[in-house]
mmCIF file of C-alpha atoms in Angstrom:
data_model
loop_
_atom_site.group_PDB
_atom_site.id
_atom_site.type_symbol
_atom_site.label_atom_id
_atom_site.label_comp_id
_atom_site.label_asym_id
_atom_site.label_seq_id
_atom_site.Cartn_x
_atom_site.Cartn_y
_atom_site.Cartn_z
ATOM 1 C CA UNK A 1 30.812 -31.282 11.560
ATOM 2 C CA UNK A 2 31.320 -27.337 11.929
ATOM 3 C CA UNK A 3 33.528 -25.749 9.862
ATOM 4 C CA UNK A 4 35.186 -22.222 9.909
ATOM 5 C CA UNK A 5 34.348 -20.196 13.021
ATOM 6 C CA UNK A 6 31.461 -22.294 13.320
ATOM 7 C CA UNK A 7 33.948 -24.968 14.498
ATOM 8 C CA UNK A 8 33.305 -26.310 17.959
ATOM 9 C CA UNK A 9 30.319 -23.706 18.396
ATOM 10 C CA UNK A 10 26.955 -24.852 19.545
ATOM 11 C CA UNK A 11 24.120 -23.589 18.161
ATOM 12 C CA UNK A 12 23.344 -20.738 16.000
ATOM 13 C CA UNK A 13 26.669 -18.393 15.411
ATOM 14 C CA UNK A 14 25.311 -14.451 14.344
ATOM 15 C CA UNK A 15 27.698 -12.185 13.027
ATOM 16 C CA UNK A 16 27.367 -8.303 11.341
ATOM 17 C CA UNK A 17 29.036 -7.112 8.693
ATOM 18 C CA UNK A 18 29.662 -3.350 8.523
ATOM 19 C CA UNK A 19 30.368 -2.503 5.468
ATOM 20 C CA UNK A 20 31.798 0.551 3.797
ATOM 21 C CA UNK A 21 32.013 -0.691 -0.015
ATOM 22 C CA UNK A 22 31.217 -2.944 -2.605
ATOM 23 C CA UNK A 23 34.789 -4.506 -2.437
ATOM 24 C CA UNK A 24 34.581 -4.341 1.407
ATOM 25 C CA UNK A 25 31.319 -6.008 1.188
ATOM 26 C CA UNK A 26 32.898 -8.765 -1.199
ATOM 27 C CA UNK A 27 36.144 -9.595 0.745
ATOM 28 C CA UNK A 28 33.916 -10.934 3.607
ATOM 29 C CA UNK A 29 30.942 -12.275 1.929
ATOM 30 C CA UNK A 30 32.591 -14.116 -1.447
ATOM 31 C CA UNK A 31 35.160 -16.054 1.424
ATOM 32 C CA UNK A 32 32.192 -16.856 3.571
ATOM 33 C CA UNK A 33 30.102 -18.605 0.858
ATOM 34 C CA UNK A 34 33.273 -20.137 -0.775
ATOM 35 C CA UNK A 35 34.412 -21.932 2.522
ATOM 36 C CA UNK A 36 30.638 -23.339 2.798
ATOM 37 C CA UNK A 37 30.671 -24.680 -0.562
ATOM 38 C CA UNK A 38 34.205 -25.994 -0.032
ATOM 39 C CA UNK A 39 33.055 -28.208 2.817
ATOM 40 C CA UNK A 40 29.781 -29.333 1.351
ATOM 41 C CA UNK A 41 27.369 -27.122 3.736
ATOM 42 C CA UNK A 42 23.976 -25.858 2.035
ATOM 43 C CA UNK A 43 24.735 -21.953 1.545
ATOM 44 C CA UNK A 44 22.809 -19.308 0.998
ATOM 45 C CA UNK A 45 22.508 -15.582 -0.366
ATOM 46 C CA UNK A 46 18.983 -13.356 0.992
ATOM 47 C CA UNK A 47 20.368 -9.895 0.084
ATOM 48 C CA UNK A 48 18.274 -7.181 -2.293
ATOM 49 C CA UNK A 49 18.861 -7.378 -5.574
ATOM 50 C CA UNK A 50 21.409 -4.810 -5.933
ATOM 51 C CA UNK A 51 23.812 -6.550 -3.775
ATOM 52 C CA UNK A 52 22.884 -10.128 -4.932
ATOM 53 C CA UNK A 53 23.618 -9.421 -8.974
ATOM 54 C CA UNK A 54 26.801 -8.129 -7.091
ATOM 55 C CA UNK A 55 27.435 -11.131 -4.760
ATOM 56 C CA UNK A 56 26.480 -13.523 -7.839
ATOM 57 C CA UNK A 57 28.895 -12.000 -10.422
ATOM 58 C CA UNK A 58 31.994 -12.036 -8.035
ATOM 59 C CA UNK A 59 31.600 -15.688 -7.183
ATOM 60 C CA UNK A 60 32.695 -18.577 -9.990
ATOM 61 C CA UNK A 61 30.650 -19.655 -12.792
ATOM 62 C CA UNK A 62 28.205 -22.830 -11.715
ATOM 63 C CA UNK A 63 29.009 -22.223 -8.154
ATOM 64 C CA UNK A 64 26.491 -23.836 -5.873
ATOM 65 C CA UNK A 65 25.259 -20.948 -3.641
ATOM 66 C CA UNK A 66 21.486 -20.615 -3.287
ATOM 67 C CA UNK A 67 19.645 -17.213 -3.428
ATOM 68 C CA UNK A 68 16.613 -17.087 -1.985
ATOM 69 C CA UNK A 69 13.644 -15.094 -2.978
ATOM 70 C CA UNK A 70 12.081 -12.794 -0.379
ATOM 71 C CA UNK A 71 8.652 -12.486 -0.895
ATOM 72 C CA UNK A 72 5.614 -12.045 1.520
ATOM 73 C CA UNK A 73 6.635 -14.689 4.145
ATOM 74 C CA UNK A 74 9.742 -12.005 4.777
ATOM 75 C CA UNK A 75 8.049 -9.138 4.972
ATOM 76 C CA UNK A 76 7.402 -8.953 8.798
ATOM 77 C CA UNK A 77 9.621 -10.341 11.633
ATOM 78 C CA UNK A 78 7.605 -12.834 12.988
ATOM 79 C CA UNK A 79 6.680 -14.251 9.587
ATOM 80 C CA UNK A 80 10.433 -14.356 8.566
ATOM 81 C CA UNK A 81 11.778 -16.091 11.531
ATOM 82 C CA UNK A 82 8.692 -18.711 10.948
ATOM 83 C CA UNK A 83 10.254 -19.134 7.477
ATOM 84 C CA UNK A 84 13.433 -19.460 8.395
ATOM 85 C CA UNK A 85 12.723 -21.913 10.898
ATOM 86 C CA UNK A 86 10.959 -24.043 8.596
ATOM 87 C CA UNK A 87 13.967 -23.699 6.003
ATOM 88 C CA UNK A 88 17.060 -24.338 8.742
ATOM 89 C CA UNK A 89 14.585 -27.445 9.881
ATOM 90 C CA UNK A 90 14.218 -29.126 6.045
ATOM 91 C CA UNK A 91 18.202 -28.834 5.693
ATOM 92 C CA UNK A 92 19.338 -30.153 8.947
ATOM 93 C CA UNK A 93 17.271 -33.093 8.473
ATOM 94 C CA UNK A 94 18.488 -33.616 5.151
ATOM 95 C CA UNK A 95 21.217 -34.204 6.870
ATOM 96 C CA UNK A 96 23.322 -30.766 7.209
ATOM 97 C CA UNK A 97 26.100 -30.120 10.096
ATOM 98 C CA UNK A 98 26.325 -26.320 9.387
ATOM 99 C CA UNK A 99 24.047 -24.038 7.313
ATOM 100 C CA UNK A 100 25.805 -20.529 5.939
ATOM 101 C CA UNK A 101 23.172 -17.734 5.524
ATOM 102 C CA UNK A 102 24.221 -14.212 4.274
ATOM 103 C CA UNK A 103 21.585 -11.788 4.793
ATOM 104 C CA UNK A 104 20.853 -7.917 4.723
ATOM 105 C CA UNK A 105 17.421 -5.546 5.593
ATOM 106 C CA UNK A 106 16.982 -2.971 3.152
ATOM 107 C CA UNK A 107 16.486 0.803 3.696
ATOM 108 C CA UNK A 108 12.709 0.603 3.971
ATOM 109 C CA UNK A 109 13.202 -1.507 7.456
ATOM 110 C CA UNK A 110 15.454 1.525 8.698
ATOM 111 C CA UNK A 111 12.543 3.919 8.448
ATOM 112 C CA UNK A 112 9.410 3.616 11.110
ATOM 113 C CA UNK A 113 9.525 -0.019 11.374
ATOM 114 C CA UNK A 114 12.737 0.098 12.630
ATOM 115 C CA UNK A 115 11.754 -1.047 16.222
ATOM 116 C CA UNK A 116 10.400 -4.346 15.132
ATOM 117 C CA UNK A 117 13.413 -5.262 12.905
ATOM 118 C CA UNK A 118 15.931 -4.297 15.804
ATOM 119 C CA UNK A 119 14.005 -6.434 17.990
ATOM 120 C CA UNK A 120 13.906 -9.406 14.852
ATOM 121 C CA UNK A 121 17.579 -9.296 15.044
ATOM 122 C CA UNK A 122 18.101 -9.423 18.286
ATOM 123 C CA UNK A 123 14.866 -12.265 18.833
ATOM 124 C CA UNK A 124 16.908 -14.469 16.309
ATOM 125 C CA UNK A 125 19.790 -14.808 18.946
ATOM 126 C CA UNK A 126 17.512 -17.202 20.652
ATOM 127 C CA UNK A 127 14.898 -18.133 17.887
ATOM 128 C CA UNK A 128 17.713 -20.141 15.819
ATOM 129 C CA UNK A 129 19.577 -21.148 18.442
ATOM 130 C CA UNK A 130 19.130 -24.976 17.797
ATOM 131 C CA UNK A 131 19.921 -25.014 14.505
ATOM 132 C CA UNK A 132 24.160 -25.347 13.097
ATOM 133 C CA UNK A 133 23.715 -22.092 11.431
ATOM 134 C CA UNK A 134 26.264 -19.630 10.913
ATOM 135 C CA UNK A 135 24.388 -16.305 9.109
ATOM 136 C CA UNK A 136 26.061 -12.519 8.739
ATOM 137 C CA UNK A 137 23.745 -10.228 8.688
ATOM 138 C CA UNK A 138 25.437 -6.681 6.145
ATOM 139 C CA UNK A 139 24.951 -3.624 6.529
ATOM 140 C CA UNK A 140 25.831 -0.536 4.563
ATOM 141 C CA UNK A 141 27.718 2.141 6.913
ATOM 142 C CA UNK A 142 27.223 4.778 4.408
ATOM 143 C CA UNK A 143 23.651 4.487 4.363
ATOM 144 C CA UNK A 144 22.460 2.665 7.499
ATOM 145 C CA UNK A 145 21.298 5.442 10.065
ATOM 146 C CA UNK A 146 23.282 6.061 13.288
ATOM 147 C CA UNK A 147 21.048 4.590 15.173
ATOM 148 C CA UNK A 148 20.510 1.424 13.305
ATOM 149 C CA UNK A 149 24.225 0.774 13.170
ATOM 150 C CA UNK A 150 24.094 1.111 16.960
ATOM 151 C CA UNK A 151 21.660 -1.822 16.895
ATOM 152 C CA UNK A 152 23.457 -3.491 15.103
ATOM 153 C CA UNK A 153 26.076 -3.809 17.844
ATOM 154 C CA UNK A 154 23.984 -4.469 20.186
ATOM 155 C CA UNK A 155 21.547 -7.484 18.379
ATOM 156 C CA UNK A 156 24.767 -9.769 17.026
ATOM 157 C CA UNK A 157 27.585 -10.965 19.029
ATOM 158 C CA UNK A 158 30.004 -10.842 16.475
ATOM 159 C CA UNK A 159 31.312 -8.485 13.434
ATOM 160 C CA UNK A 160 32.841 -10.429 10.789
ATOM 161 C CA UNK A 161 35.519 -8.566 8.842
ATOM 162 C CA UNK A 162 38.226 -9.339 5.618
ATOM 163 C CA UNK A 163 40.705 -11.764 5.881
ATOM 164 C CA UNK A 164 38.374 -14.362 8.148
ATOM 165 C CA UNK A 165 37.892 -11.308 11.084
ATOM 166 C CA UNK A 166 35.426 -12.122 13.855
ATOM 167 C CA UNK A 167 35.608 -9.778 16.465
ATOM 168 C CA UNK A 168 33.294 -10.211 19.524
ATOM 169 C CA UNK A 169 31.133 -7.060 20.090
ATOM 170 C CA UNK A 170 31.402 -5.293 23.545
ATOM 171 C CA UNK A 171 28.388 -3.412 23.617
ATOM 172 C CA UNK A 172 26.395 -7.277 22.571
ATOM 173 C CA UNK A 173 23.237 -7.372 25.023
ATOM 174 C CA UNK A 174 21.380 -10.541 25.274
ATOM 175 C CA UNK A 175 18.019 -10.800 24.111
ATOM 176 C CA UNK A 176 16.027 -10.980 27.381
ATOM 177 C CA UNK A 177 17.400 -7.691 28.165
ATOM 178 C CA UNK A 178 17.167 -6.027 24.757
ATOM 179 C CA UNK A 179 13.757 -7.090 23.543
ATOM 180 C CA UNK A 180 12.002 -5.785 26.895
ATOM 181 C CA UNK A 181 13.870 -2.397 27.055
ATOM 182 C CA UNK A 182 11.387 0.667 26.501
ATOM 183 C CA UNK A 183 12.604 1.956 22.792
ATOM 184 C CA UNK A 184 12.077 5.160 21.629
ATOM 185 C CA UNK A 185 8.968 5.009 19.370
ATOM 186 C CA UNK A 186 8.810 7.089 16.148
ATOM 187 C CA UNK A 187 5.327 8.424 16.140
ATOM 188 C CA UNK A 188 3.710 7.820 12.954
ATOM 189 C CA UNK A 189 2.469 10.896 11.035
ATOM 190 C CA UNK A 190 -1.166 10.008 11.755
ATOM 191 C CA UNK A 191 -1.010 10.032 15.038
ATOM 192 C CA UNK A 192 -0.233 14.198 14.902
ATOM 193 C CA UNK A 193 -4.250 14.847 14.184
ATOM 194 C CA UNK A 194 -6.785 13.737 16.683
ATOM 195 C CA UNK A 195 -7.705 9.918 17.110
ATOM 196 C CA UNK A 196 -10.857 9.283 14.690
ATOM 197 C CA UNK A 197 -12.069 7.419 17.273
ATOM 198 C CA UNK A 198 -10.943 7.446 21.555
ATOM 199 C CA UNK A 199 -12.959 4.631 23.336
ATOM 200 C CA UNK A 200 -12.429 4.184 26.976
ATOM 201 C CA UNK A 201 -12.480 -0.177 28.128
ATOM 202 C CA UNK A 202 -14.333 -1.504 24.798
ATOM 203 C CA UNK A 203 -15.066 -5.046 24.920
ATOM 204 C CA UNK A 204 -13.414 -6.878 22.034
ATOM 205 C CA UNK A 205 -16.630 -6.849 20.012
ATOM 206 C CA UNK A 206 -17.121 -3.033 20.068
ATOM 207 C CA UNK A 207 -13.246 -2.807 19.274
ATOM 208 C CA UNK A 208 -13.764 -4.649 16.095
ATOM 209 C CA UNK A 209 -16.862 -2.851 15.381
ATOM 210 C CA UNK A 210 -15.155 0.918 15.514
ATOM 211 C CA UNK A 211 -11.965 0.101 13.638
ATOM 212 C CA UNK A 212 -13.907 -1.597 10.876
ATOM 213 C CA UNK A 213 -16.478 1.920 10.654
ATOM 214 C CA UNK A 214 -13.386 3.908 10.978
ATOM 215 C CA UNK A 215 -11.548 1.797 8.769
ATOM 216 C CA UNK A 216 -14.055 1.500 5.781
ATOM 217 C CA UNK A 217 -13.287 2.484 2.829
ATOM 218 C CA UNK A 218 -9.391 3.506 3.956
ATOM 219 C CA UNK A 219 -8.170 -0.074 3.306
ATOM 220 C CA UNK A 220 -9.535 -2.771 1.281
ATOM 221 C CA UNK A 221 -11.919 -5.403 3.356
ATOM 222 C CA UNK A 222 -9.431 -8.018 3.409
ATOM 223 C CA UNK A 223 -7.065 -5.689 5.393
ATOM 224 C CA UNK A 224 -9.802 -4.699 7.690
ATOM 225 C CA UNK A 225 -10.501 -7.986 8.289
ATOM 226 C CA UNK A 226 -6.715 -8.469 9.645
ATOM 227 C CA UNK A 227 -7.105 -5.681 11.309
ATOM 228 C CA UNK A 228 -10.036 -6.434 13.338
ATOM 229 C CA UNK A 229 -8.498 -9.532 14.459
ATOM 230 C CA UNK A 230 -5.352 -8.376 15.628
ATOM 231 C CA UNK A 231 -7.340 -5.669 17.480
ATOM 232 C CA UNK A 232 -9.756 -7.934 18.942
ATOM 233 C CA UNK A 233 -7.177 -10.377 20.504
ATOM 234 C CA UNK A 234 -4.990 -7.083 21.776
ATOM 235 C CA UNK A 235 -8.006 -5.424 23.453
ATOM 236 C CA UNK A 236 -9.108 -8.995 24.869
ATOM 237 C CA UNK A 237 -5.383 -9.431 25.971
ATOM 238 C CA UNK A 238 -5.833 -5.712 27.444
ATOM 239 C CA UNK A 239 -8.652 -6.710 29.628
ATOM 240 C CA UNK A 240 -7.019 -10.370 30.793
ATOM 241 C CA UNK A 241 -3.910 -9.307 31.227
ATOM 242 C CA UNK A 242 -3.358 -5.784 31.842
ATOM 243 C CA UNK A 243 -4.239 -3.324 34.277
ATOM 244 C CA UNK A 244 -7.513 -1.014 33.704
ATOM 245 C CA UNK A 245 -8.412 1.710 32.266
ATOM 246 C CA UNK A 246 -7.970 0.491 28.902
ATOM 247 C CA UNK A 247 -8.353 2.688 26.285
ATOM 248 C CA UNK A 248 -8.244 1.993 22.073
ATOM 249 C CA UNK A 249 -8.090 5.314 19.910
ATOM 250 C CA UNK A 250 -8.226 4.572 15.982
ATOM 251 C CA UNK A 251 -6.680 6.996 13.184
ATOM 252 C CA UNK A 252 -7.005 6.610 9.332
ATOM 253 C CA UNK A 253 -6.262 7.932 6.358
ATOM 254 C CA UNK A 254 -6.395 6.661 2.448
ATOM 255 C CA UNK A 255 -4.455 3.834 2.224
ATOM 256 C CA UNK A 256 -3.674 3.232 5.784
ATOM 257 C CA UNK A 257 -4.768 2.927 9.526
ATOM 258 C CA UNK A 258 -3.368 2.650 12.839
ATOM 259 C CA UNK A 259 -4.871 1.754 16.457
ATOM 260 C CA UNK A 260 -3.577 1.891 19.732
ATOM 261 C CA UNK A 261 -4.405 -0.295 23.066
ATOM 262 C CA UNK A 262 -3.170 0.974 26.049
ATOM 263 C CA UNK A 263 -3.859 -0.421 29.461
ATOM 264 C CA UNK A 264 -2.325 0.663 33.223
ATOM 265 C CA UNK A 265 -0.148 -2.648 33.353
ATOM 266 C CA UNK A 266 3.594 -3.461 33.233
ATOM 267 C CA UNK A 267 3.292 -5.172 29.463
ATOM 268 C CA UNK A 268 4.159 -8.637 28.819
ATOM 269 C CA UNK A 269 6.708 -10.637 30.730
ATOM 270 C CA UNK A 270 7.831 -13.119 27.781
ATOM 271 C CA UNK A 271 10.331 -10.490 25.839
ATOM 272 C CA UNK A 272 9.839 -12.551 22.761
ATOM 273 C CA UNK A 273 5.706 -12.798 22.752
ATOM 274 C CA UNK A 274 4.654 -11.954 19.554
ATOM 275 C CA UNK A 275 7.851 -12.575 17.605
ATOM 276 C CA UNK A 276 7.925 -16.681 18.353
ATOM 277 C CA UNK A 277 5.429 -18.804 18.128
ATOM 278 C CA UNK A 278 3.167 -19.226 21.229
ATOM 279 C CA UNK A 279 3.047 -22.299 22.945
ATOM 280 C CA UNK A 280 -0.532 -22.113 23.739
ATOM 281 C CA UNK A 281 -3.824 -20.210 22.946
ATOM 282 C CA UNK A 282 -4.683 -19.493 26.599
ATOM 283 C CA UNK A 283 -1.703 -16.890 26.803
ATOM 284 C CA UNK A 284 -0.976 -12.703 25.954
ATOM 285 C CA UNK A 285 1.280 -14.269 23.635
ATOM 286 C CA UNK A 286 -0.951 -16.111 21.434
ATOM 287 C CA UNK A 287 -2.837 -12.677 20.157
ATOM 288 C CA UNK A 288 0.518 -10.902 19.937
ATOM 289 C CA UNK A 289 1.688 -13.596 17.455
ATOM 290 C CA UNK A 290 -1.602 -13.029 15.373
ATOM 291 C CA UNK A 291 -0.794 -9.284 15.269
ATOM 292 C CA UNK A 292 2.615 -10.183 14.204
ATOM 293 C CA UNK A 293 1.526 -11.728 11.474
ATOM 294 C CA UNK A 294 -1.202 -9.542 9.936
ATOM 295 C CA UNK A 295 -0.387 -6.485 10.778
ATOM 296 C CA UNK A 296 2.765 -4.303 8.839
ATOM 297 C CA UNK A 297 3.706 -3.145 12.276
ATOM 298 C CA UNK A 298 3.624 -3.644 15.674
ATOM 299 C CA UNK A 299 4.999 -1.728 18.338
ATOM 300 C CA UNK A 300 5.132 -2.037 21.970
ATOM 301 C CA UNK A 301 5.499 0.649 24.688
ATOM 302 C CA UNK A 302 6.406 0.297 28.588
ATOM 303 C CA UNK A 303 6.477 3.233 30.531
ATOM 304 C CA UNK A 304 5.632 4.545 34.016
ATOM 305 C CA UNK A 305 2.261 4.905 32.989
ATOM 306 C CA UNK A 306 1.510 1.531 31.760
ATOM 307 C CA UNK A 307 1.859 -0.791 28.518
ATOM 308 C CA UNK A 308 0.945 0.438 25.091
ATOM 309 C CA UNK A 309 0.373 -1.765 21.550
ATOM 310 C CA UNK A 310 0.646 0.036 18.125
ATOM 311 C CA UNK A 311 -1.033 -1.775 15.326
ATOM 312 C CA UNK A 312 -0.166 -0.337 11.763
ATOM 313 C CA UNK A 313 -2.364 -1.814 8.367
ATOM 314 C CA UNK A 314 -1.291 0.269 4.877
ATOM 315 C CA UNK A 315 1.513 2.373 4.083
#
């Protein structure tokens, strides 16, 4: 049974909190986690540290509220809602009817990688959706960019406020919508020189083999290694898929490299390939998942003049 505003809901439940200070942040959060412990529901805490030592001093001694550890497995959308997945899975057949997740992104997601984490949140609409969870998702209006708190609005149906506040958000757009919308890309500061490397329909082979001569000696081999795969199943995706010419340029610098694959076509049709698990091997959205999970950013262009992936190893 569903408790709370969970009651009589079907599926997963996503709400934002918009937050303006610690007390603010408190009044909806300490309730939240209270009224899941109350009825016996597993209930959780994944917020920074900051906020959690904050969260966890607030609520009563003993209290049975879980915090869970980020770690690796969180560090990139697709990896995260494969983690989650697993989790929500383990508790419902342990037998749970609802499952209360509080969450947050930190400031690093608001930066370049913003595009993938906008599309996470919005992905997770549908990704969760068979699971009893109920989650809010905070963020920090005195920090959170304007354009991130516009997200925000538009990747959770719901803002939760004090005194048990859920108040359905107008400008809400549904997932099939969002996650194929052409977002303004923020160009990544190695992408202002020219391309190491510009190579005009390479076979997946020679792909692999200029990004790892580019690549040497930028990142360690390990990363290249990543790299080369996620490049080799984009450029062989390019060629199945798309729409020729396709062209691959490379940059690098110390610490980090990024590649482009651009090809004539429209892009892919599934608006969640690469963030959710593909269903088979023999599909665009098999390599797209790979890249999600090795690279430490993708991002994906459609424009008049065709379909463009952004693969990002190093920082």
């Amino acid at each position: 049974m569903r408790t709370g505003a969970g009651a009589g809901h079907t599926g997963y439940l996503h709400e934002a909190i918009c937050y303006d200070s610690d007390e603010h942040l408190l009044d909806v959060v300490v309730p939240f986690l209270l009224g899941g412990v109350v009825a016996g529901e597993p209930t959780m805490v994944s917020f920074g540290a900051r906020n959690a030592a904050l969260v966890e001093r607030a609520l009563p001694a003993g209290c049975p509220v879980t915090f869970l550890s980020g770690g690796e497995v969180y560090a990139r959308p697709a990896g995260a809602i494969r983690a989650y997945r697993t989790l929500l899975a383990e508790q419902v057949d342990a037998g749970a009817g609802q499952i209360r997740i509080v969450g947050e992104l930190l400031p690093e997601h608001f930066g370049a990688c913003w595009d993938w984490w906008a599309c996470y949140e919005s992905a997770i609409n549908h990704a969760y959706d068979e699971f009893p969870l109920w989650s809010m998702c905070a963020y920090d209006a005195r920090s959170a960019p304007s354009h991130v708190l516009a997200d925000m609005h538009r990747t959770h149906p719901f803002t939760a406020g004090p005194l048990g506040e859920h108040t359905a958000n107008a400008e809400y757009t549904d997932p099939e919508t969002f996650l194929l919308e052409n977002r303004p890309e923020i160009a990544d500061p190695l992408q202002r020189c020219p391309a190491a490397a510009d190579v005009l329909g390479p076979p997946p082979e020679q792909a692999r083999q200029v990004v790892r001569t580019v690549g040497e000696g930028r990142i360690g081999e390990e990363r290249i290694d990543d790299l080369t795969l996620a490049v080799s199943e984009i450029v062989a995706n390019a060629h199945r898929y798309g729409r020729a010419p396709v062209r691959m340029r490379v940059w690098a610098a110390d610490g980090r490299v990024v590649v482009t694959v651009a090809d004539t076509g429209p892009g892919p049709k599934d608006p969640y390939a690469g963030l959710l698990a593909a269903t088979s091997e023999n599909s665009a959205g098999f390599g797209l998942w790979i890249a999600h999970q090795v690279c430490d950013h993708v991002s994906m262009q459609r424009g008049t003049d065709g379909f463009t992936i952004r693969l990002t190893v190093g920082s």
